């Protein structure tokens, strides 16, 4: 699809390639969606003369950007435009911000070519000159020929000529006038809304599809565009069926392949429908061939067809005027009050008087068994007289009063004249039914609405040609509203004129069977019935050709927009852009309408699709007006949202009036397309009104959320997921998002955030890459939510900013999900665990829940399934119910669905464990949570030697970590304090050991340099790395004997990191005797308080108790839950003073040691689950 820009050589003497980049940026995303010329990429070719034509391929990216922003032109070329033009203040931004003169010049030279018939005509006519591009002439069509006449041609159609008289006869003048008024009001209101949309900026060719899709978004645009396409296609089928009906009933009845003579009832109806199918298929094939061969022939014939329509309507008005003076002779024959089919008899009488006496007529022989006067005849024929009535008595006859009210029939009912007396026996069956005019379908008011409405469609014809118009924003409103006013006047006046001129039984005779098979409206016309018959035949064929021309281009526009992936194949066509594949699809759908074979059955189908299209045009206008979008500035001022809303309501009402089941089917089709585009379609952003509506709705909802905290029943985890990225901005813990997805049965908010270290101005691109990586991973893991990247001078502050600033108003996170810091024991990772502990403190202060999965890499991906197993909850302290809610949410996901839930709680010595179990079971019953309950009793026991040893290792390691990071002065003070506070037993055993070690540390080269406090950054520690320090200490302390770890570490673990080496060195006893492993201690030694080692006397008793609790709990958990698929347990809080932070990490390690998947949970300080409904 190409757009052309005619650029004068005088425009700064720029080359076409210069203008190429600017124009690409200017009109990015404004590709007209209708038609579609062929043509490759952007190319510039010199044309004879002083102009150059730049041909641009429409950009597939639909996002509209600011003109020229981020232009691809080189800065050097731009600078030449700024020189000497008083633009020095802006010269540094010249690569992104052009001068106004350049913008206006390109806007002035923008030629909005029609992407439709004109382009294809030129392509066909200029095939021999395809190598030469001629300068494009601006479109010259005005309001009259560009909008008014095409609308007139499309609105007047087959219904006016074939069904209008029947509608007046069945519905009555009043009822039909109501129908016409409703339908015309609907189209007028739609035209007002359409005019507002069409004048709100430049409207490229594409008409209603373009307007709806750019106003309501790609989902609505695609759904309504396809509905409009289906409506146009079925309109083609309706026009073809109308043309065949005219041909076979009124022009050449003998051409029927399936003859109707001698057939009655269902057989006659089937024969007629089969004739329609055969001839309809032949006519469709012929029309499709004409359209395929060349659309220029259709366009040239359009004026002829338009002339036929106007001539036919004028002939009807002339005939009406003539009836006032000289009504035409148009008799109908009535037997009793029943209308007779006037085909096989010549005189409307039972007998006639001749010179030879009374002679029976052909009518007599139709109802009697012989031509004799004493023959046996039909009882009704014998009892009633034959009357000849004037079919068109004239406008002055006063027949209007008889036709004011409706006469609805069941299928097969007799068409009767009501003001004539008839004698009939109710018990006698109806005989010779084929001699009478019968109702061919069951009629009712809503059916009439569905049949009539297609006669007011076609109001989009002007907007569809917007590319041909000289001034579309002026012509479309005036031309469309004038055309609707004209056609509405004709329709309303024709209702009264037909009711005032034509006898009621003739009006209700759909096919003119009672008047020698003549077209009723044709007989009314002057000077000859053939004016109407031939004129309406050609106008219907022309309307069918127009439908077969317009529908494929609409489909091609939808396909080229790329919003419906399955339809992309229909965007291709011939070299000149003819939509070949779309034409083939249109012909197939049209054939399905022809196979229905009944014009009355096809009309309500296309009514549905057109009404849906008009409804969304009104919705688009109402939405834009109510939202007060800044870009909503239509030149057409005579609109209001109430009018649009009324039009939308009328469309919806008419849809269900026409046929409620067709309406539901049409809505299901549109809804299915909408959802398909939403899930499978290409992502498009057209600045549409639905986005604005979403924004307004979101703002309203957020303001409502601010009114107060959510009730416990509405509480759901709104997760802030904190992830870390590597040097390439790839997420290091992707399974964290898998767990997020599995927790999202609560359907709450999800924010995935990451923190980067540095200065924002310098790291902007890095933050964008990180955001893209987050989005990609979220898409892969199917996590619906938002991502956020924060850049700060250090990671601690960046994470804190994320915690504080994420979310908006009432839509803020209430829970934080962060993985356990890996390798936190390594010496160079000390800042990581400090950050983690600070995060725990901050979540507690902010009353946020905290979820910490440990060993996150072992957690299942979204594709895995557990066929059995347990989710174990260790409910040690009450946290508001988080531990109960999380397993319930997890089990909603298919990964955990088959896992059973078990709840363990801990009973102390003074607790009644049996009663606890009963109470907990009752509590879970009221919570509607299905889980097994078990109460674990933990008896008091003495603290083991292993606990003391583990606590000693922990404290020594903490001291070592402090020494590595202390400044020189602090280190000296620490030495003195340790020396003064040491117990006498340690000083007696080896008074020089600690001093020697610390002095070695003090004498390191790093000690002479100025250092920063450890809080500033981890790089503030000594320039000599911790491993080298450790090695010096090790050599000084134990020159001969290797260190023996006090903890049961395997050799690989022992050599794992500098932190472990520190542990090895400092846990050796000062007297040179290796510490015994915990297994070496005897039970008596454990319990004997007098056997305590001197080192244990120095230990902080609070740390010993905590270590004891952690080890006891860990032992119980491993015993009960070692085979569980997931273990959830309460996460204890960090110490209030920061001196024992590293000990806190050790306690958590001990608590979860030996468990595969652990989720540590801290509540947010409020109840999140309730027993009440």
CSV table of N, CA and C in Angstrom, one decimal, residues 32 66 96 140 174 231 268 311 476 478 595 651 653 665 752 784 797 888 904-905 1014 1072 1085 1140:
chain,number,residue,atom,x,y,z
A,32,UNK,N,-3.7,4.3,5.0
A,32,UNK,CA,-5.2,4.1,4.8
A,32,UNK,C,-5.5,2.6,4.7
A,66,UNK,N,5.0,11.8,16.8
A,66,UNK,CA,5.0,13.2,16.4
A,66,UNK,C,5.8,13.4,15.1
A,96,UNK,N,16.5,16.0,16.3
A,96,UNK,CA,15.2,15.5,16.6
A,96,UNK,C,14.1,16.5,16.4
A,140,UNK,N,-10.4,15.8,-7.2
A,140,UNK,CA,-11.2,17.0,-7.5
A,140,UNK,C,-12.7,16.9,-7.3
A,174,UNK,N,-49.7,3.7,8.7
A,174,UNK,CA,-49.2,4.1,10.0
A,174,UNK,C,-48.0,3.3,10.4
A,231,UNK,N,-21.9,-7.7,6.0
A,231,UNK,CA,-23.1,-7.0,5.6
A,231,UNK,C,-23.0,-6.6,4.2
A,268,UNK,N,-44.4,-25.5,-5.8
A,268,UNK,CA,-44.2,-24.3,-6.5
A,268,UNK,C,-43.2,-23.4,-5.9
A,311,UNK,N,-34.3,8.1,-12.6
A,311,UNK,CA,-35.3,8.0,-13.6
A,311,UNK,C,-36.5,7.2,-13.1
A,476,UNK,N,-18.2,15.4,3.3
A,476,UNK,CA,-18.8,14.2,3.9
A,476,UNK,C,-20.1,14.6,4.8
A,478,UNK,N,-22.0,17.3,4.8
A,478,UNK,CA,-23.1,17.9,4.0
A,478,UNK,C,-23.7,16.9,3.0
A,595,UNK,N,-27.8,-19.1,-2.1
A,595,UNK,CA,-28.4,-20.4,-1.9
A,595,UNK,C,-29.6,-20.4,-0.9
A,651,UNK,N,-30.1,1.5,17.2
A,651,UNK,CA,-29.5,0.4,16.5
A,651,UNK,C,-29.7,-0.9,17.2
A,653,UNK,N,-32.0,-1.6,19.5
A,653,UNK,CA,-33.4,-2.0,19.5
A,653,UNK,C,-33.8,-2.6,18.2
A,665,UNK,N,-26.6,-14.1,17.1
A,665,UNK,CA,-25.6,-14.7,16.3
A,665,UNK,C,-24.6,-13.7,15.9
A,752,UNK,N,6.8,-6.5,38.9
A,752,UNK,CA,8.1,-7.2,38.9
A,752,UNK,C,9.1,-6.1,38.8
A,784,UNK,N,0.8,-11.7,34.2
A,784,UNK,CA,0.2,-10.4,33.8
A,784,UNK,C,0.4,-9.4,34.9
A,797,UNK,N,19.6,1.5,48.4
A,797,UNK,CA,18.6,2.5,48.2
A,797,UNK,C,17.7,2.2,47.0
A,888,UNK,N,-3.7,-22.5,49.6
A,888,UNK,CA,-4.9,-22.6,48.9
A,888,UNK,C,-4.8,-22.0,47.5
A,904,UNK,N,0.8,-28.4,60.2
A,904,UNK,CA,1.5,-28.8,61.5
A,904,UNK,C,1.6,-27.5,62.4
A,905,UNK,N,1.3,-27.8,63.6
A,905,UNK,CA,1.5,-26.7,64.6
A,905,UNK,C,2.2,-27.3,65.8
A,1014,UNK,N,31.6,0.5,56.8
A,1014,UNK,CA,31.1,-0.6,56.0
A,1014,UNK,C,29.7,-0.3,55.4
A,1072,UNK,N,45.5,-25.2,70.5
A,1072,UNK,CA,46.0,-26.0,69.4
A,1072,UNK,C,45.4,-27.4,69.3
A,1085,UNK,N,28.3,-36.5,78.5
A,1085,UNK,CA,29.1,-35.3,78.4
A,1085,UNK,C,28.2,-34.1,78.0
A,1140,UNK,N,23.6,-8.3,65.6
A,1140,UNK,CA,23.5,-9.7,65.4
A,1140,UNK,C,22.9,-10.1,64.0
